[in-house]
């Protein structure tokens, strides 16, 4: 399927933020707005070609995005010299390049890619276009400025900014038949040049369908405050289902602060995984020192590594770089990191306490840590754990080590880790056996 | 769907083997023939009710199988007092209980359950029955005694034992419409009482379809030698795709010998997993002894545990007891077993060589063993490994320990394990990164 992205406007209300750049090139958590639209489209797996209608500072957009190679999509450009006029004209400019039904999107609307994935499944029969409609808008929506729709069941009968009665809001995502161009041209010939004017034409003849997006996320980035809001929401949405208590309450809030900086760098998620691993090796070396001072530093670095361990996934999700390999690589590195931390603890404990007991407990702790991680995925899968369920994972283990180091109780911590982790692994065997 | 199993005959040629029992109750690797048919039907997931036609020693069969509760299926019985006559009569006895299209099987035909799973997908339109046909029979098929079919594309035009020209063999698995009873009754009224006679009626009017089973396994257990053959084949077929070289060449041939005995006991696959684990704990304790004599015994027990580790899966597959939990439980126990063996090795080495180096190498070896196992599943999945590919797994690790113990080189073995396993884990990270 082809997708048309309207990126021709100036975005006056953003002039302070965007400085010299056009609004579609505004950065949001390391990616420009239009890159987010492009990568969301790619993620749906149904878009073959992206047509970008450019106008205001179009050259800058073309130079930034190129032919789409770096995003793994095909991008072509359409110039609209009349970009100062209504945005309906920008859509009509794409007419000659369109081969069938197509998606129509705005460069400044950020959205959950599943909205597009579902809207393309809508049947057009009897309709000329489908519009994604939000009937339960979030509190950040600027109701005065938003385009409203009046519905009769799933038919849009009126669309505009100034409706008195309305049931939902225009999310700026359309599935269109090529017939849409006729309505738009008719509207433009009557001096009604906005896309909404053209859509009102379709609604008037009862051929504009509404697709209710339900609870899915979308936001129209129109002002500096909506940009802030979008950043806040995207960050909030990247917590993982499987997050344990410490992840959720301690690590995630801090890692998100790091992540906001990390997304602006060129660091890949895998480099961040390596960095977290390296911190664990360093922490292990500090533990080896044996003194209280070094132990505390080791503990702090351990907790830091645990926090940073969340950033690789966060950056991956925020920059559309999630990969099966990345998750596997991170998990494997984590296991080695665990080994280094525990080995460091054992060697540190040996400084004040000889004998083979610290070693034995080291073996016990490493076996427990490994079998915990080894069994977690399948256990969660079979038991279908919900988000809020208590989970004892790497986040908790490292937090315990952190606390143990602060209180200078490394040996007691090692023994506790060994007992708790192995208890959990054995309990999992037992619980699943009964299932 | 309903399935009818013909279990009424005497099985004269088996009289020596079966002694006092009817042929369907003959044991094959721990399960009776008819139990294998029932469990295969259950595995297809499409059979709701099994109707068993009994005759010769029917009470014994009913007493053994009961209502099917222990197999998780519903079993009902149909008596055929005329079991000495042709087996077509047995089929007709089921007529009143049949509600629609049904499966028809023989109690003494063992088969791969996928044959049934696929034959039920066949469309009957224009046909009254579908027969599973083998066009590439294995060398153990008794061609003189087998029922042959003559084909015209996928239509069976002739069926019988004494065809001069034929393209395939009757596997004894049918998908029937209720119309089949009419043909059988017509044949019986003409004194042609075998199922084959009835099927020939259907073939004569061009309404018997052939379903080519391809390379799938089936066997008609008619004589003591085919029973032996079936045992041999079932055992050969349970090797795992993921078997490494040592598994395939060393462990599997020996574990199959154990398994032939184990299937006859009531030991569950999970108990066998536990037994293998216990052997590893014992092996670790022998290694701790430190002397050459104890080390050798430890090595032999380690290799024995490695062999026994194959038996749980073999018994599970042979007795239709494969479960997701079983695989997970076994894998988790294996990790603990690894920890005990390596810990035992370290403690044994410490007897002759002090210092922290044996401990460090123990940590290295255990980390390598764990990360090898941890990374194997996903690595194999992504790389789509073929059966014959070299794999370094638990089988190889334990074989190395076995050899190391024989040559009294436990320390060198520990170091080698540490180096090799970690090299493999790092190599996997590297190889997948390039993909």
mmCIF file of C-alpha atoms in Angstrom, chain B residues 173-412:
data_model
loop_
_atom_site.group_PDB
_atom_site.id
_atom_site.type_symbol
_atom_site.label_atom_id
_atom_site.label_comp_id
_atom_site.label_asym_id
_atom_site.label_seq_id
_atom_site.Cartn_x
_atom_site.Cartn_y
_atom_site.Cartn_z
ATOM 1 C CA UNK B 173 -6.685 -45.940 7.926
ATOM 2 C CA UNK B 174 -9.942 -44.731 6.391
ATOM 3 C CA UNK B 175 -12.032 -41.593 6.417
ATOM 4 C CA UNK B 176 -15.596 -42.831 5.738
ATOM 5 C CA UNK B 177 -18.992 -41.334 5.075
ATOM 6 C CA UNK B 178 -21.916 -43.290 6.582
ATOM 7 C CA UNK B 179 -22.648 -44.515 3.022
ATOM 8 C CA UNK B 180 -19.806 -47.001 3.479
ATOM 9 C CA UNK B 181 -22.156 -49.214 5.516
ATOM 10 C CA UNK B 182 -24.415 -49.704 2.499
ATOM 11 C CA UNK B 183 -21.572 -50.958 0.328
ATOM 12 C CA UNK B 184 -20.389 -53.274 3.102
ATOM 13 C CA UNK B 185 -23.876 -54.686 3.657
ATOM 14 C CA UNK B 186 -24.258 -55.271 -0.072
ATOM 15 C CA UNK B 187 -20.938 -57.127 -0.180
ATOM 16 C CA UNK B 188 -21.773 -59.178 2.912
ATOM 17 C CA UNK B 189 -25.137 -60.153 1.428
ATOM 18 C CA UNK B 190 -23.151 -61.572 -1.479
ATOM 19 C CA UNK B 191 -20.972 -63.550 0.922
ATOM 20 C CA UNK B 192 -18.022 -61.176 0.611
ATOM 21 C CA UNK B 193 -17.463 -60.396 4.243
ATOM 22 C CA UNK B 194 -14.075 -58.690 4.460
ATOM 23 C CA UNK B 195 -13.618 -54.929 4.714
ATOM 24 C CA UNK B 196 -11.574 -55.109 1.535
ATOM 25 C CA UNK B 197 -14.540 -56.696 -0.272
ATOM 26 C CA UNK B 198 -16.726 -53.778 0.767
ATOM 27 C CA UNK B 199 -14.094 -51.259 -0.257
ATOM 28 C CA UNK B 200 -13.815 -52.969 -3.651
ATOM 29 C CA UNK B 201 -17.538 -52.222 -4.089
ATOM 30 C CA UNK B 202 -16.857 -48.525 -3.510
ATOM 31 C CA UNK B 203 -13.828 -48.624 -5.799
ATOM 32 C CA UNK B 204 -15.898 -50.254 -8.546
ATOM 33 C CA UNK B 205 -18.215 -47.261 -8.699
ATOM 34 C CA UNK B 206 -15.275 -44.865 -8.604
ATOM 35 C CA UNK B 207 -16.026 -43.399 -5.181
ATOM 36 C CA UNK B 208 -12.958 -44.514 -3.201
ATOM 37 C CA UNK B 209 -10.253 -41.872 -2.929
ATOM 38 C CA UNK B 210 -6.575 -42.462 -2.161
ATOM 39 C CA UNK B 211 -4.664 -40.280 0.302
ATOM 40 C CA UNK B 212 -0.940 -40.658 -0.317
ATOM 41 C CA UNK B 213 0.834 -40.729 3.079
ATOM 42 C CA UNK B 214 4.195 -39.909 1.507
ATOM 43 C CA UNK B 215 7.131 -40.866 3.713
ATOM 44 C CA UNK B 216 5.100 -41.183 6.909
ATOM 45 C CA UNK B 217 5.466 -44.267 9.035
ATOM 46 C CA UNK B 218 2.910 -47.065 9.436
ATOM 47 C CA UNK B 219 3.177 -50.791 10.071
ATOM 48 C CA UNK B 220 0.755 -53.690 10.161
ATOM 49 C CA UNK B 221 1.688 -55.857 13.145
ATOM 50 C CA UNK B 222 0.849 -59.303 11.910
ATOM 51 C CA UNK B 223 3.712 -61.519 12.951
ATOM 52 C CA UNK B 224 6.291 -61.617 15.758
ATOM 53 C CA UNK B 225 8.885 -60.293 13.332
ATOM 54 C CA UNK B 226 6.814 -57.207 12.439
ATOM 55 C CA UNK B 227 6.414 -56.554 16.172
ATOM 56 C CA UNK B 228 10.197 -56.576 16.492
ATOM 57 C CA UNK B 229 10.469 -54.329 13.453
ATOM 58 C CA UNK B 230 7.958 -51.867 14.918
ATOM 59 C CA UNK B 231 9.977 -51.693 18.128
ATOM 60 C CA UNK B 232 13.145 -51.025 16.165
ATOM 61 C CA UNK B 233 11.523 -48.279 14.094
ATOM 62 C CA UNK B 234 9.781 -46.505 16.975
ATOM 63 C CA UNK B 235 13.102 -46.374 18.825
ATOM 64 C CA UNK B 236 14.948 -45.071 15.800
ATOM 65 C CA UNK B 237 12.394 -42.327 15.281
ATOM 66 C CA UNK B 238 12.732 -40.718 18.718
ATOM 67 C CA UNK B 239 16.161 -39.160 18.278
ATOM 68 C CA UNK B 240 15.921 -35.376 18.612
ATOM 69 C CA UNK B 241 16.650 -32.931 15.809
ATOM 70 C CA UNK B 242 18.882 -31.041 18.199
ATOM 71 C CA UNK B 243 21.015 -34.062 19.140
ATOM 72 C CA UNK B 244 24.721 -33.328 19.058
ATOM 73 C CA UNK B 245 27.402 -35.712 17.842
ATOM 74 C CA UNK B 246 27.932 -37.445 21.201
ATOM 75 C CA UNK B 247 24.183 -37.783 21.723
ATOM 76 C CA UNK B 248 23.718 -39.295 18.312
ATOM 77 C CA UNK B 249 26.708 -41.625 18.226
ATOM 78 C CA UNK B 250 27.342 -42.499 21.863
ATOM 79 C CA UNK B 251 24.465 -41.663 24.202
ATOM 80 C CA UNK B 252 21.420 -42.346 22.069
ATOM 81 C CA UNK B 253 22.280 -45.952 21.141
ATOM 82 C CA UNK B 254 22.896 -46.786 24.813
ATOM 83 C CA UNK B 255 19.994 -44.752 26.208
ATOM 84 C CA UNK B 256 17.658 -46.570 23.834
ATOM 85 C CA UNK B 257 18.681 -49.870 25.428
ATOM 86 C CA UNK B 258 17.822 -48.421 28.860
ATOM 87 C CA UNK B 259 14.645 -46.929 27.482
ATOM 88 C CA UNK B 260 13.405 -50.299 26.223
ATOM 89 C CA UNK B 261 13.423 -51.438 29.828
ATOM 90 C CA UNK B 262 12.252 -48.150 31.319
ATOM 91 C CA UNK B 263 9.094 -48.011 29.176
ATOM 92 C CA UNK B 264 8.032 -51.300 30.721
ATOM 93 C CA UNK B 265 8.156 -49.786 34.207
ATOM 94 C CA UNK B 266 5.827 -47.193 35.708
ATOM 95 C CA UNK B 267 8.607 -44.613 35.956
ATOM 96 C CA UNK B 268 7.434 -41.242 34.605
ATOM 97 C CA UNK B 269 9.739 -39.156 32.408
ATOM 98 C CA UNK B 270 10.067 -36.626 35.258
ATOM 99 C CA UNK B 271 11.227 -39.353 37.658
ATOM 100 C CA UNK B 272 13.879 -40.318 35.140
ATOM 101 C CA UNK B 273 14.972 -36.662 34.953
ATOM 102 C CA UNK B 274 15.281 -36.676 38.736
ATOM 103 C CA UNK B 275 17.244 -39.913 38.639
ATOM 104 C CA UNK B 276 19.698 -38.450 36.145
ATOM 105 C CA UNK B 277 20.023 -35.377 38.362
ATOM 106 C CA UNK B 278 20.661 -37.541 41.414
ATOM 107 C CA UNK B 279 23.421 -39.372 39.542
ATOM 108 C CA UNK B 280 25.115 -36.022 38.861
ATOM 109 C CA UNK B 281 25.007 -35.147 42.553
ATOM 110 C CA UNK B 282 26.564 -38.525 43.338
ATOM 111 C CA UNK B 283 29.189 -38.004 40.619
ATOM 112 C CA UNK B 284 30.060 -34.627 42.141
ATOM 113 C CA UNK B 285 30.527 -36.305 45.517
ATOM 114 C CA UNK B 286 32.881 -38.892 44.022
ATOM 115 C CA UNK B 287 34.896 -36.130 42.347
ATOM 116 C CA UNK B 288 35.190 -34.435 45.747
ATOM 117 C CA UNK B 289 37.062 -37.498 46.992
ATOM 118 C CA UNK B 290 40.049 -36.459 44.911
ATOM 119 C CA UNK B 291 41.693 -39.875 44.482
ATOM 120 C CA UNK B 292 42.109 -41.389 41.019
ATOM 121 C CA UNK B 293 39.850 -44.290 41.887
ATOM 122 C CA UNK B 294 36.995 -42.068 43.068
ATOM 123 C CA UNK B 295 37.523 -39.702 40.124
ATOM 124 C CA UNK B 296 37.136 -42.543 37.631
ATOM 125 C CA UNK B 297 33.923 -43.685 39.312
ATOM 126 C CA UNK B 298 32.683 -40.077 39.269
ATOM 127 C CA UNK B 299 33.497 -39.847 35.556
ATOM 128 C CA UNK B 300 31.634 -43.039 34.760
ATOM 129 C CA UNK B 301 28.601 -41.890 36.756
ATOM 130 C CA UNK B 302 28.701 -38.527 34.954
ATOM 131 C CA UNK B 303 28.596 -40.241 31.580
ATOM 132 C CA UNK B 304 25.846 -42.546 32.839
ATOM 133 C CA UNK B 305 23.809 -39.512 33.932
ATOM 134 C CA UNK B 306 24.347 -37.969 30.520
ATOM 135 C CA UNK B 307 23.015 -41.123 28.873
ATOM 136 C CA UNK B 308 20.088 -41.347 31.277
ATOM 137 C CA UNK B 309 19.337 -37.685 30.521
ATOM 138 C CA UNK B 310 18.218 -38.852 27.088
ATOM 139 C CA UNK B 311 15.889 -41.495 28.488
ATOM 140 C CA UNK B 312 13.332 -39.122 30.018
ATOM 141 C CA UNK B 313 12.562 -37.607 26.634
ATOM 142 C CA UNK B 314 12.634 -41.000 24.929
ATOM 143 C CA UNK B 315 10.197 -42.532 27.384
ATOM 144 C CA UNK B 316 7.980 -39.445 27.122
ATOM 145 C CA UNK B 317 7.885 -39.665 23.343
ATOM 146 C CA UNK B 318 7.373 -43.436 23.280
ATOM 147 C CA UNK B 319 4.568 -43.314 25.843
ATOM 148 C CA UNK B 320 2.811 -40.195 24.514
ATOM 149 C CA UNK B 321 3.776 -38.305 27.664
ATOM 150 C CA UNK B 322 5.602 -35.352 26.154
ATOM 151 C CA UNK B 323 4.791 -32.162 28.068
ATOM 152 C CA UNK B 324 6.028 -28.615 28.014
ATOM 153 C CA UNK B 325 6.538 -28.819 31.746
ATOM 154 C CA UNK B 326 8.599 -31.993 31.398
ATOM 155 C CA UNK B 327 11.065 -30.350 29.020
ATOM 156 C CA UNK B 328 11.347 -27.279 31.223
ATOM 157 C CA UNK B 329 11.758 -29.322 34.412
ATOM 158 C CA UNK B 330 14.456 -31.452 32.804
ATOM 159 C CA UNK B 331 16.339 -28.400 31.515
ATOM 160 C CA UNK B 332 16.253 -26.702 34.911
ATOM 161 C CA UNK B 333 17.406 -29.857 36.735
ATOM 162 C CA UNK B 334 20.220 -30.202 34.187
ATOM 163 C CA UNK B 335 21.496 -26.749 35.147
ATOM 164 C CA UNK B 336 21.589 -27.717 38.823
ATOM 165 C CA UNK B 337 23.232 -30.998 37.911
ATOM 166 C CA UNK B 338 25.927 -29.062 36.015
ATOM 167 C CA UNK B 339 26.525 -26.945 39.109
ATOM 168 C CA UNK B 340 26.949 -30.024 41.346
ATOM 169 C CA UNK B 341 29.334 -31.757 38.942
ATOM 170 C CA UNK B 342 31.521 -28.679 38.513
ATOM 171 C CA UNK B 343 31.493 -27.912 42.241
ATOM 172 C CA UNK B 344 32.536 -31.516 42.913
ATOM 173 C CA UNK B 345 35.351 -31.198 40.404
ATOM 174 C CA UNK B 346 36.614 -27.993 42.025
ATOM 175 C CA UNK B 347 36.559 -29.512 45.507
ATOM 176 C CA UNK B 348 38.319 -32.627 44.206
ATOM 177 C CA UNK B 349 41.029 -30.595 42.487
ATOM 178 C CA UNK B 350 41.543 -28.573 45.684
ATOM 179 C CA UNK B 351 42.655 -31.776 47.444
ATOM 180 C CA UNK B 352 45.824 -31.876 45.397
ATOM 181 C CA UNK B 353 46.100 -28.240 44.420
ATOM 182 C CA UNK B 354 45.256 -25.332 46.723
ATOM 183 C CA UNK B 355 44.842 -21.659 45.941
ATOM 184 C CA UNK B 356 42.003 -19.829 44.335
ATOM 185 C CA UNK B 357 42.701 -20.815 40.718
ATOM 186 C CA UNK B 358 40.528 -23.983 40.799
ATOM 187 C CA UNK B 359 37.683 -21.864 42.153
ATOM 188 C CA UNK B 360 38.111 -19.213 39.490
ATOM 189 C CA UNK B 361 38.112 -21.882 36.794
ATOM 190 C CA UNK B 362 35.059 -23.413 38.400
ATOM 191 C CA UNK B 363 33.297 -20.079 38.088
ATOM 192 C CA UNK B 364 34.439 -19.771 34.493
ATOM 193 C CA UNK B 365 33.260 -23.308 33.662
ATOM 194 C CA UNK B 366 29.889 -22.917 35.321
ATOM 195 C CA UNK B 367 29.306 -19.568 33.606
ATOM 196 C CA UNK B 368 30.209 -21.121 30.272
ATOM 197 C CA UNK B 369 27.995 -24.167 30.810
ATOM 198 C CA UNK B 370 25.052 -22.003 31.830
ATOM 199 C CA UNK B 371 25.423 -19.469 29.052
ATOM 200 C CA UNK B 372 25.817 -22.311 26.523
ATOM 201 C CA UNK B 373 22.507 -23.794 27.575
ATOM 202 C CA UNK B 374 20.942 -20.372 27.970
ATOM 203 C CA UNK B 375 21.849 -19.294 24.469
ATOM 204 C CA UNK B 376 21.388 -22.594 22.634
ATOM 205 C CA UNK B 377 17.633 -22.551 22.122
ATOM 206 C CA UNK B 378 17.398 -19.115 20.608
ATOM 207 C CA UNK B 379 20.624 -19.529 18.649
ATOM 208 C CA UNK B 380 19.359 -22.739 17.058
ATOM 209 C CA UNK B 381 16.024 -21.108 16.365
ATOM 210 C CA UNK B 382 17.536 -18.122 14.586
ATOM 211 C CA UNK B 383 20.174 -20.119 12.711
ATOM 212 C CA UNK B 384 17.730 -22.902 11.872
ATOM 213 C CA UNK B 385 20.179 -25.690 12.531
ATOM 214 C CA UNK B 386 19.937 -28.925 10.641
ATOM 215 C CA UNK B 387 20.202 -32.296 12.303
ATOM 216 C CA UNK B 388 23.692 -33.197 11.144
ATOM 217 C CA UNK B 389 25.288 -29.922 12.165
ATOM 218 C CA UNK B 390 27.957 -30.121 14.846
ATOM 219 C CA UNK B 391 26.590 -29.003 18.187
ATOM 220 C CA UNK B 392 28.487 -28.546 21.444
ATOM 221 C CA UNK B 393 25.966 -29.284 24.153
ATOM 222 C CA UNK B 394 25.622 -30.978 27.493
ATOM 223 C CA UNK B 395 26.309 -34.382 25.916
ATOM 224 C CA UNK B 396 29.739 -33.194 24.757
ATOM 225 C CA UNK B 397 30.550 -31.426 28.033
ATOM 226 C CA UNK B 398 29.838 -34.555 30.041
ATOM 227 C CA UNK B 399 31.767 -36.738 27.623
ATOM 228 C CA UNK B 400 34.792 -34.467 28.059
ATOM 229 C CA UNK B 401 34.446 -34.738 31.847
ATOM 230 C CA UNK B 402 34.188 -38.524 31.498
ATOM 231 C CA UNK B 403 37.383 -38.683 29.434
ATOM 232 C CA UNK B 404 39.142 -36.215 31.748
ATOM 233 C CA UNK B 405 38.278 -38.390 34.746
ATOM 234 C CA UNK B 406 39.528 -41.553 33.025
ATOM 235 C CA UNK B 407 42.880 -39.900 32.340
ATOM 236 C CA UNK B 408 42.967 -38.354 35.829
ATOM 237 C CA UNK B 409 43.124 -34.850 34.367
ATOM 238 C CA UNK B 410 40.276 -33.180 36.217
ATOM 239 C CA UNK B 411 41.935 -29.777 36.496
ATOM 240 C CA UNK B 412 42.906 -29.675 32.851
#
